[in-house]
Amino acid sequence: MTVDQIPWPEKGRPYPMELESQERFKETEIFFRPVRPVDERLLRELFYSLSDDTIYQRYHAPVKSLSPQQIQQLCTLDYDETMALAGFVREGENERMVAVGRYALDRSTRLAEVAFTVHDDFQGRGIGTWLLRRLIDIARERGIEGFVGYVLSNNVRMLNIFHRCGVPVESEFDGGMYTVTVRFVDKTTGLFYQESKWGGEM
């Protein structure tokens, strides 16, 4: 292990091959699978190919670069409390990462912070909606009780995705940003809500 490498999680699950799937969005075929450490290069290429606006909406700041350690952290998961699903397209002999959605659990609240990014060339096809729905399914199976997302007030597309998810959504606005909480568990009964019904494409 080099000085810059981070240790593999001591706890967690084996790589969940069962989460791999091939999906179609209009005329585009995208292969989704959990992120692996070997995806560092592809994740780096995705980040540096995003528009300034997409980066700002994702990180809430004009981030110009990600350090090697940050990239490693984003690709080193326990597939339980931390999860990331990436979408890939084929370009000739090469594979290109075009979307990624992830969550990280806060054990004290049983809620996970969720975030996702879709490359500018692939936005508006329903990929963000699909990612949120899939991450909700995965998180529910792992006993996570909800998601928390942080969305800038002008990111109407992202706000709509959350508010159309079919389970109760709470929003708090402060300083130009919404804190959006999506709960999978009914506070009254303590039971998980039934599967969500999803609206149109986003």
JSON list of C-alpha atoms in Angstrom, two decimals:
[
{"chain": "A", "resi": 1, "resn": "MET", "atom": "CA", "xyz": [0.00, 0.00, 0.00]},
{"chain": "A", "resi": 2, "resn": "THR", "atom": "CA", "xyz": [1.47, 3.37, -1.00]},
{"chain": "A", "resi": 3, "resn": "VAL", "atom": "CA", "xyz": [1.49, 6.39, 1.29]},
{"chain": "A", "resi": 4, "resn": "ASP", "atom": "CA", "xyz": [-1.43, 7.95, -0.59]},
{"chain": "A", "resi": 5, "resn": "GLN", "atom": "CA", "xyz": [-3.67, 4.89, -0.56]},
{"chain": "A", "resi": 6, "resn": "ILE", "atom": "CA", "xyz": [-6.46, 4.57, 1.97]},
{"chain": "A", "resi": 7, "resn": "PRO", "atom": "CA", "xyz": [-7.17, 1.27, 3.75]},
{"chain": "A", "resi": 8, "resn": "TRP", "atom": "CA", "xyz": [-9.91, -1.06, 2.61]},
{"chain": "A", "resi": 9, "resn": "PRO", "atom": "CA", "xyz": [-13.00, -0.95, 4.90]},
{"chain": "A", "resi": 10, "resn": "GLU", "atom": "CA", "xyz": [-12.66, -3.48, 7.70]},
{"chain": "A", "resi": 11, "resn": "LYS", "atom": "CA", "xyz": [-16.39, -4.20, 7.64]},
{"chain": "A", "resi": 12, "resn": "GLY", "atom": "CA", "xyz": [-18.84, -4.39, 4.81]},
{"chain": "A", "resi": 13, "resn": "ARG", "atom": "CA", "xyz": [-20.10, -6.68, 2.09]},
{"chain": "A", "resi": 14, "resn": "PRO", "atom": "CA", "xyz": [-18.47, -8.36, -0.87]},
{"chain": "A", "resi": 15, "resn": "TYR", "atom": "CA", "xyz": [-18.86, -6.63, -4.21]},
{"chain": "A", "resi": 16, "resn": "PRO", "atom": "CA", "xyz": [-22.65, -6.87, -4.87]},
{"chain": "A", "resi": 17, "resn": "MET", "atom": "CA", "xyz": [-22.79, -8.22, -8.39]},
{"chain": "A", "resi": 18, "resn": "GLU", "atom": "CA", "xyz": [-26.57, -8.55, -8.07]},
{"chain": "A", "resi": 19, "resn": "LEU", "atom": "CA", "xyz": [-26.85, -4.75, -8.32]},
{"chain": "A", "resi": 20, "resn": "GLU", "atom": "CA", "xyz": [-25.53, -4.71, -11.88]},
{"chain": "A", "resi": 21, "resn": "SER", "atom": "CA", "xyz": [-28.12, -3.93, -14.55]},
{"chain": "A", "resi": 22, "resn": "GLN", "atom": "CA", "xyz": [-28.54, -2.75, -18.12]},
{"chain": "A", "resi": 23, "resn": "GLU", "atom": "CA", "xyz": [-31.01, 0.12, -18.51]},
{"chain": "A", "resi": 24, "resn": "ARG", "atom": "CA", "xyz": [-32.34, 2.10, -21.44]},
{"chain": "A", "resi": 25, "resn": "PHE", "atom": "CA", "xyz": [-32.97, 5.86, -21.42]},
{"chain": "A", "resi": 26, "resn": "LYS", "atom": "CA", "xyz": [-34.59, 6.93, -24.65]},
{"chain": "A", "resi": 27, "resn": "GLU", "atom": "CA", "xyz": [-32.02, 5.87, -27.27]},
{"chain": "A", "resi": 28, "resn": "THR", "atom": "CA", "xyz": [-29.17, 5.35, -24.79]},
{"chain": "A", "resi": 29, "resn": "GLU", "atom": "CA", "xyz": [-28.14, 2.03, -23.24]},
{"chain": "A", "resi": 30, "resn": "ILE", "atom": "CA", "xyz": [-26.39, 2.43, -19.89]},
{"chain": "A", "resi": 31, "resn": "PHE", "atom": "CA", "xyz": [-24.79, -0.29, -17.79]},
{"chain": "A", "resi": 32, "resn": "PHE", "atom": "CA", "xyz": [-25.01, 0.35, -14.06]},
{"chain": "A", "resi": 33, "resn": "ARG", "atom": "CA", "xyz": [-22.88, -1.28, -11.40]},
{"chain": "A", "resi": 34, "resn": "PRO", "atom": "CA", "xyz": [-21.43, -0.45, -7.98]},
{"chain": "A", "resi": 35, "resn": "VAL", "atom": "CA", "xyz": [-18.24, 1.58, -8.08]},
{"chain": "A", "resi": 36, "resn": "ARG", "atom": "CA", "xyz": [-14.97, -0.29, -7.51]},
{"chain": "A", "resi": 37, "resn": "PRO", "atom": "CA", "xyz": [-11.42, 0.89, -6.71]},
{"chain": "A", "resi": 38, "resn": "VAL", "atom": "CA", "xyz": [-10.42, 0.21, -10.33]},
{"chain": "A", "resi": 39, "resn": "ASP", "atom": "CA", "xyz": [-12.81, 3.03, -11.36]},
{"chain": "A", "resi": 40, "resn": "GLU", "atom": "CA", "xyz": [-10.55, 5.82, -10.12]},
{"chain": "A", "resi": 41, "resn": "ARG", "atom": "CA", "xyz": [-9.46, 6.82, -13.64]},
{"chain": "A", "resi": 42, "resn": "LEU", "atom": "CA", "xyz": [-13.00, 6.76, -15.02]},
{"chain": "A", "resi": 43, "resn": "LEU", "atom": "CA", "xyz": [-14.33, 8.78, -12.08]},
{"chain": "A", "resi": 44, "resn": "ARG", "atom": "CA", "xyz": [-11.55, 11.31, -12.54]},
{"chain": "A", "resi": 45, "resn": "GLU", "atom": "CA", "xyz": [-12.36, 11.60, -16.24]},
{"chain": "A", "resi": 46, "resn": "LEU", "atom": "CA", "xyz": [-16.04, 12.12, -15.44]},
{"chain": "A", "resi": 47, "resn": "PHE", "atom": "CA", "xyz": [-15.28, 14.91, -12.99]},
{"chain": "A", "resi": 48, "resn": "TYR", "atom": "CA", "xyz": [-12.95, 16.80, -15.33]},
{"chain": "A", "resi": 49, "resn": "SER", "atom": "CA", "xyz": [-15.41, 16.57, -18.23]},
{"chain": "A", "resi": 50, "resn": "LEU", "atom": "CA", "xyz": [-18.31, 18.16, -16.31]},
{"chain": "A", "resi": 51, "resn": "SER", "atom": "CA", "xyz": [-19.37, 21.74, -16.93]},
{"chain": "A", "resi": 52, "resn": "ASP", "atom": "CA", "xyz": [-18.62, 24.36, -14.29]},
{"chain": "A", "resi": 53, "resn": "ASP", "atom": "CA", "xyz": [-22.35, 24.65, -13.57]},
{"chain": "A", "resi": 54, "resn": "THR", "atom": "CA", "xyz": [-22.81, 20.89, -13.01]},
{"chain": "A", "resi": 55, "resn": "ILE", "atom": "CA", "xyz": [-19.80, 20.84, -10.66]},
{"chain": "A", "resi": 56, "resn": "TYR", "atom": "CA", "xyz": [-21.16, 23.83, -8.76]},
{"chain": "A", "resi": 57, "resn": "GLN", "atom": "CA", "xyz": [-24.60, 22.22, -8.40]},
{"chain": "A", "resi": 58, "resn": "ARG", "atom": "CA", "xyz": [-23.00, 19.00, -7.12]},
{"chain": "A", "resi": 59, "resn": "TYR", "atom": "CA", "xyz": [-20.36, 20.42, -4.75]},
{"chain": "A", "resi": 60, "resn": "HIS", "atom": "CA", "xyz": [-21.95, 23.84, -4.00]},
{"chain": "A", "resi": 61, "resn": "ALA", "atom": "CA", "xyz": [-18.63, 25.48, -4.80]},
{"chain": "A", "resi": 62, "resn": "PRO", "atom": "CA", "xyz": [-16.46, 26.08, -7.89]},
{"chain": "A", "resi": 63, "resn": "VAL", "atom": "CA", "xyz": [-14.33, 22.98, -7.29]},
{"chain": "A", "resi": 64, "resn": "LYS", "atom": "CA", "xyz": [-11.49, 22.81, -9.82]},
{"chain": "A", "resi": 65, "resn": "SER", "atom": "CA", "xyz": [-9.87, 19.50, -8.87]},
{"chain": "A", "resi": 66, "resn": "LEU", "atom": "CA", "xyz": [-10.13, 16.39, -6.74]},
{"chain": "A", "resi": 67, "resn": "SER", "atom": "CA", "xyz": [-7.05, 15.04, -4.96]},
{"chain": "A", "resi": 68, "resn": "PRO", "atom": "CA", "xyz": [-5.94, 11.42, -5.48]},
{"chain": "A", "resi": 69, "resn": "GLN", "atom": "CA", "xyz": [-7.08, 10.64, -1.92]},
{"chain": "A", "resi": 70, "resn": "GLN", "atom": "CA", "xyz": [-10.52, 12.13, -2.57]},
{"chain": "A", "resi": 71, "resn": "ILE", "atom": "CA", "xyz": [-10.87, 9.98, -5.69]},
{"chain": "A", "resi": 72, "resn": "GLN", "atom": "CA", "xyz": [-9.79, 6.89, -3.73]},
{"chain": "A", "resi": 73, "resn": "GLN", "atom": "CA", "xyz": [-12.32, 7.61, -0.99]},
{"chain": "A", "resi": 74, "resn": "LEU", "atom": "CA", "xyz": [-15.09, 7.93, -3.57]},
{"chain": "A", "resi": 75, "resn": "CYS", "atom": "CA", "xyz": [-14.14, 4.54, -5.02]},
{"chain": "A", "resi": 76, "resn": "THR", "atom": "CA", "xyz": [-13.51, 2.61, -1.78]},
{"chain": "A", "resi": 77, "resn": "LEU", "atom": "CA", "xyz": [-16.85, 1.46, -0.39]},
{"chain": "A", "resi": 78, "resn": "ASP", "atom": "CA", "xyz": [-18.18, -1.06, 2.08]},
{"chain": "A", "resi": 79, "resn": "TYR", "atom": "CA", "xyz": [-21.35, -1.54, -0.06]},
{"chain": "A", "resi": 80, "resn": "ASP", "atom": "CA", "xyz": [-23.47, -1.30, 3.07]},
{"chain": "A", "resi": 81, "resn": "GLU", "atom": "CA", "xyz": [-23.20, 2.02, 4.90]},
{"chain": "A", "resi": 82, "resn": "THR", "atom": "CA", "xyz": [-21.53, 3.57, 1.85]},
{"chain": "A", "resi": 83, "resn": "MET", "atom": "CA", "xyz": [-22.72, 2.82, -1.67]},
{"chain": "A", "resi": 84, "resn": "ALA", "atom": "CA", "xyz": [-22.16, 4.30, -5.10]},
{"chain": "A", "resi": 85, "resn": "LEU", "atom": "CA", "xyz": [-23.73, 3.23, -8.39]},
{"chain": "A", "resi": 86, "resn": "ALA", "atom": "CA", "xyz": [-22.18, 4.38, -11.63]},
{"chain": "A", "resi": 87, "resn": "GLY", "atom": "CA", "xyz": [-23.55, 4.34, -15.16]},
{"chain": "A", "resi": 88, "resn": "PHE", "atom": "CA", "xyz": [-21.32, 3.45, -18.10]},
{"chain": "A", "resi": 89, "resn": "VAL", "atom": "CA", "xyz": [-21.64, 3.69, -21.87]},
{"chain": "A", "resi": 90, "resn": "ARG", "atom": "CA", "xyz": [-19.49, 2.07, -24.52]},
{"chain": "A", "resi": 91, "resn": "GLU", "atom": "CA", "xyz": [-17.54, 4.32, -26.88]},
{"chain": "A", "resi": 92, "resn": "GLY", "atom": "CA", "xyz": [-15.82, 2.02, -29.32]},
{"chain": "A", "resi": 93, "resn": "GLU", "atom": "CA", "xyz": [-13.50, -0.20, -27.30]},
{"chain": "A", "resi": 94, "resn": "ASN", "atom": "CA", "xyz": [-13.62, 2.10, -24.30]},
{"chain": "A", "resi": 95, "resn": "GLU", "atom": "CA", "xyz": [-15.96, 2.43, -21.34]},
{"chain": "A", "resi": 96, "resn": "ARG", "atom": "CA", "xyz": [-17.06, 5.88, -20.18]},
{"chain": "A", "resi": 97, "resn": "MET", "atom": "CA", "xyz": [-18.60, 6.76, -16.81]},
{"chain": "A", "resi": 98, "resn": "VAL", "atom": "CA", "xyz": [-21.50, 9.16, -17.39]},
{"chain": "A", "resi": 99, "resn": "ALA", "atom": "CA", "xyz": [-23.36, 9.17, -14.07]},
{"chain": "A", "resi": 100, "resn": "VAL", "atom": "CA", "xyz": [-22.87, 8.28, -10.43]},
{"chain": "A", "resi": 101, "resn": "GLY", "atom": "CA", "xyz": [-25.14, 8.31, -7.39]},
{"chain": "A", "resi": 102, "resn": "ARG", "atom": "CA", "xyz": [-24.00, 7.59, -3.85]},
{"chain": "A", "resi": 103, "resn": "TYR", "atom": "CA", "xyz": [-25.01, 7.57, -0.22]},
{"chain": "A", "resi": 104, "resn": "ALA", "atom": "CA", "xyz": [-23.19, 7.50, 3.11]},
{"chain": "A", "resi": 105, "resn": "LEU", "atom": "CA", "xyz": [-24.95, 6.53, 6.33]},
{"chain": "A", "resi": 106, "resn": "ASP", "atom": "CA", "xyz": [-24.97, 8.59, 9.51]},
{"chain": "A", "resi": 107, "resn": "ARG", "atom": "CA", "xyz": [-25.32, 5.89, 12.17]},
{"chain": "A", "resi": 108, "resn": "SER", "atom": "CA", "xyz": [-26.67, 8.32, 14.77]},
{"chain": "A", "resi": 109, "resn": "THR", "atom": "CA", "xyz": [-29.75, 9.15, 12.68]},
{"chain": "A", "resi": 110, "resn": "ARG", "atom": "CA", "xyz": [-30.04, 6.05, 10.44]},
{"chain": "A", "resi": 111, "resn": "LEU", "atom": "CA", "xyz": [-30.29, 8.53, 7.57]},
{"chain": "A", "resi": 112, "resn": "ALA", "atom": "CA", "xyz": [-27.80, 8.63, 4.71]},
{"chain": "A", "resi": 113, "resn": "GLU", "atom": "CA", "xyz": [-26.57, 11.65, 2.81]},
{"chain": "A", "resi": 114, "resn": "VAL", "atom": "CA", "xyz": [-27.30, 11.14, -0.87]},
{"chain": "A", "resi": 115, "resn": "ALA", "atom": "CA", "xyz": [-25.90, 12.86, -3.95]},
{"chain": "A", "resi": 116, "resn": "PHE", "atom": "CA", "xyz": [-25.72, 12.12, -7.63]},
{"chain": "A", "resi": 117, "resn": "THR", "atom": "CA", "xyz": [-24.24, 13.55, -10.79]},
{"chain": "A", "resi": 118, "resn": "VAL", "atom": "CA", "xyz": [-25.20, 13.06, -14.42]},
{"chain": "A", "resi": 119, "resn": "HIS", "atom": "CA", "xyz": [-22.88, 14.26, -17.16]},
{"chain": "A", "resi": 120, "resn": "ASP", "atom": "CA", "xyz": [-24.15, 17.30, -19.04]},
{"chain": "A", "resi": 121, "resn": "ASP", "atom": "CA", "xyz": [-24.44, 15.29, -22.28]},
{"chain": "A", "resi": 122, "resn": "PHE", "atom": "CA", "xyz": [-26.84, 12.83, -20.64]},
{"chain": "A", "resi": 123, "resn": "GLN", "atom": "CA", "xyz": [-29.07, 15.08, -18.52]},
{"chain": "A", "resi": 124, "resn": "GLY", "atom": "CA", "xyz": [-32.82, 15.24, -19.09]},
{"chain": "A", "resi": 125, "resn": "ARG", "atom": "CA", "xyz": [-33.22, 11.53, -19.89]},
{"chain": "A", "resi": 126, "resn": "GLY", "atom": "CA", "xyz": [-34.47, 10.24, -16.54]},
{"chain": "A", "resi": 127, "resn": "ILE", "atom": "CA", "xyz": [-31.09, 8.99, -15.32]},
{"chain": "A", "resi": 128, "resn": "GLY", "atom": "CA", "xyz": [-31.13, 11.05, -12.10]},
{"chain": "A", "resi": 129, "resn": "THR", "atom": "CA", "xyz": [-34.62, 9.80, -11.26]},
{"chain": "A", "resi": 130, "resn": "TRP", "atom": "CA", "xyz": [-33.56, 6.21, -11.88]},
{"chain": "A", "resi": 131, "resn": "LEU", "atom": "CA", "xyz": [-30.47, 6.60, -9.70]},
{"chain": "A", "resi": 132, "resn": "LEU", "atom": "CA", "xyz": [-32.42, 7.98, -6.75]},
{"chain": "A", "resi": 133, "resn": "ARG", "atom": "CA", "xyz": [-35.03, 5.25, -7.05]},
{"chain": "A", "resi": 134, "resn": "ARG", "atom": "CA", "xyz": [-32.40, 2.50, -7.22]},
{"chain": "A", "resi": 135, "resn": "LEU", "atom": "CA", "xyz": [-30.45, 3.90, -4.27]},
{"chain": "A", "resi": 136, "resn": "ILE", "atom": "CA", "xyz": [-33.67, 4.07, -2.24]},
{"chain": "A", "resi": 137, "resn": "ASP", "atom": "CA", "xyz": [-34.33, 0.38, -2.98]},
{"chain": "A", "resi": 138, "resn": "ILE", "atom": "CA", "xyz": [-30.79, -0.58, -1.97]},
{"chain": "A", "resi": 139, "resn": "ALA", "atom": "CA", "xyz": [-30.80, 1.53, 1.18]},
{"chain": "A", "resi": 140, "resn": "ARG", "atom": "CA", "xyz": [-34.17, 0.15, 2.31]},
{"chain": "A", "resi": 141, "resn": "GLU", "atom": "CA", "xyz": [-32.84, -3.39, 1.96]},
{"chain": "A", "resi": 142, "resn": "ARG", "atom": "CA", "xyz": [-29.96, -2.42, 4.25]},
{"chain": "A", "resi": 143, "resn": "GLY", "atom": "CA", "xyz": [-32.22, -0.97, 6.95]},
{"chain": "A", "resi": 144, "resn": "ILE", "atom": "CA", "xyz": [-31.46, 2.67, 6.23]},
{"chain": "A", "resi": 145, "resn": "GLU", "atom": "CA", "xyz": [-34.43, 4.84, 7.19]},
{"chain": "A", "resi": 146, "resn": "GLY", "atom": "CA", "xyz": [-34.09, 7.74, 4.77]},
{"chain": "A", "resi": 147, "resn": "PHE", "atom": "CA", "xyz": [-31.93, 10.08, 2.74]},
{"chain": "A", "resi": 148, "resn": "VAL", "atom": "CA", "xyz": [-30.79, 13.64, 3.28]},
{"chain": "A", "resi": 149, "resn": "GLY", "atom": "CA", "xyz": [-29.78, 15.75, 0.31]},
{"chain": "A", "resi": 150, "resn": "TYR", "atom": "CA", "xyz": [-28.48, 19.30, 0.03]},
{"chain": "A", "resi": 151, "resn": "VAL", "atom": "CA", "xyz": [-29.77, 21.18, -3.01]},
{"chain": "A", "resi": 152, "resn": "LEU", "atom": "CA", "xyz": [-29.14, 24.74, -4.14]},
{"chain": "A", "resi": 153, "resn": "SER", "atom": "CA", "xyz": [-32.32, 26.78, -4.49]},
{"chain": "A", "resi": 154, "resn": "ASN", "atom": "CA", "xyz": [-31.90, 27.22, -8.25]},
{"chain": "A", "resi": 155, "resn": "ASN", "atom": "CA", "xyz": [-31.48, 23.51, -8.91]},
{"chain": "A", "resi": 156, "resn": "VAL", "atom": "CA", "xyz": [-35.13, 22.99, -9.79]},
{"chain": "A", "resi": 157, "resn": "ARG", "atom": "CA", "xyz": [-34.52, 19.71, -11.61]},
{"chain": "A", "resi": 158, "resn": "MET", "atom": "CA", "xyz": [-32.99, 18.10, -8.52]},
{"chain": "A", "resi": 159, "resn": "LEU", "atom": "CA", "xyz": [-35.70, 19.43, -6.21]},
{"chain": "A", "resi": 160, "resn": "ASN", "atom": "CA", "xyz": [-38.36, 17.97, -8.49]},
{"chain": "A", "resi": 161, "resn": "ILE", "atom": "CA", "xyz": [-36.67, 14.57, -8.45]},
{"chain": "A", "resi": 162, "resn": "PHE", "atom": "CA", "xyz": [-36.82, 14.47, -4.65]},
{"chain": "A", "resi": 163, "resn": "HIS", "atom": "CA", "xyz": [-40.39, 15.74, -4.39]},
{"chain": "A", "resi": 164, "resn": "ARG", "atom": "CA", "xyz": [-41.66, 13.16, -6.89]},
{"chain": "A", "resi": 165, "resn": "CYS", "atom": "CA", "xyz": [-40.15, 10.17, -5.09]},
{"chain": "A", "resi": 166, "resn": "GLY", "atom": "CA", "xyz": [-43.45, 8.91, -3.67]},
{"chain": "A", "resi": 167, "resn": "VAL", "atom": "CA", "xyz": [-42.57, 8.99, 0.04]},
{"chain": "A", "resi": 168, "resn": "PRO", "atom": "CA", "xyz": [-42.79, 11.91, 2.50]},
{"chain": "A", "resi": 169, "resn": "VAL", "atom": "CA", "xyz": [-40.31, 14.71, 1.84]},
{"chain": "A", "resi": 170, "resn": "GLU", "atom": "CA", "xyz": [-39.33, 17.42, 4.30]},
{"chain": "A", "resi": 171, "resn": "SER", "atom": "CA", "xyz": [-37.55, 20.58, 3.11]},
{"chain": "A", "resi": 172, "resn": "GLU", "atom": "CA", "xyz": [-35.78, 23.28, 5.09]},
{"chain": "A", "resi": 173, "resn": "PHE", "atom": "CA", "xyz": [-34.41, 26.38, 3.41]},
{"chain": "A", "resi": 174, "resn": "ASP", "atom": "CA", "xyz": [-31.43, 28.31, 4.71]},
{"chain": "A", "resi": 175, "resn": "GLY", "atom": "CA", "xyz": [-28.81, 30.46, 3.05]},
{"chain": "A", "resi": 176, "resn": "GLY", "atom": "CA", "xyz": [-29.77, 29.66, -0.52]},
{"chain": "A", "resi": 177, "resn": "MET", "atom": "CA", "xyz": [-29.86, 25.90, 0.01]},
{"chain": "A", "resi": 178, "resn": "TYR", "atom": "CA", "xyz": [-32.56, 23.33, 0.73]},
{"chain": "A", "resi": 179, "resn": "THR", "atom": "CA", "xyz": [-31.96, 20.45, 3.11]},
{"chain": "A", "resi": 180, "resn": "VAL", "atom": "CA", "xyz": [-34.25, 17.76, 1.73]},
{"chain": "A", "resi": 181, "resn": "THR", "atom": "CA", "xyz": [-35.09, 14.74, 3.89]},
{"chain": "A", "resi": 182, "resn": "VAL", "atom": "CA", "xyz": [-36.74, 11.71, 2.31]},
{"chain": "A", "resi": 183, "resn": "ARG", "atom": "CA", "xyz": [-37.98, 9.21, 4.89]},
{"chain": "A", "resi": 184, "resn": "PHE", "atom": "CA", "xyz": [-38.62, 5.57, 4.11]},
{"chain": "A", "resi": 185, "resn": "VAL", "atom": "CA", "xyz": [-40.13, 4.81, 7.53]},
{"chain": "A", "resi": 186, "resn": "ASP", "atom": "CA", "xyz": [-43.53, 5.93, 8.81]},
{"chain": "A", "resi": 187, "resn": "LYS", "atom": "CA", "xyz": [-42.87, 7.78, 12.09]},
{"chain": "A", "resi": 188, "resn": "THR", "atom": "CA", "xyz": [-46.21, 6.60, 13.50]},
{"chain": "A", "resi": 189, "resn": "THR", "atom": "CA", "xyz": [-45.94, 2.87, 12.78]},
{"chain": "A", "resi": 190, "resn": "GLY", "atom": "CA", "xyz": [-42.19, 2.48, 12.49]},
{"chain": "A", "resi": 191, "resn": "LEU", "atom": "CA", "xyz": [-42.74, 0.50, 9.30]},
{"chain": "A", "resi": 192, "resn": "PHE", "atom": "CA", "xyz": [-41.19, 1.09, 5.90]},
{"chain": "A", "resi": 193, "resn": "TYR", "atom": "CA", "xyz": [-43.47, 2.69, 3.34]},
{"chain": "A", "resi": 194, "resn": "GLN", "atom": "CA", "xyz": [-44.50, 0.56, 0.39]},
{"chain": "A", "resi": 195, "resn": "GLU", "atom": "CA", "xyz": [-42.56, 0.80, -2.86]},
{"chain": "A", "resi": 196, "resn": "SER", "atom": "CA", "xyz": [-42.58, 4.28, -4.34]},
{"chain": "A", "resi": 197, "resn": "LYS", "atom": "CA", "xyz": [-44.62, 5.28, -7.37]},
{"chain": "A", "resi": 198, "resn": "TRP", "atom": "CA", "xyz": [-42.56, 7.38, -9.71]},
{"chain": "A", "resi": 199, "resn": "GLY", "atom": "CA", "xyz": [-43.62, 10.10, -12.06]},
{"chain": "A", "resi": 200, "resn": "GLY", "atom": "CA", "xyz": [-42.22, 11.20, -15.40]},
{"chain": "A", "resi": 201, "resn": "GLU", "atom": "CA", "xyz": [-38.66, 11.56, -16.57]},
{"chain": "A", "resi": 202, "resn": "MET", "atom": "CA", "xyz": [-36.29, 14.08, -15.05]}
]
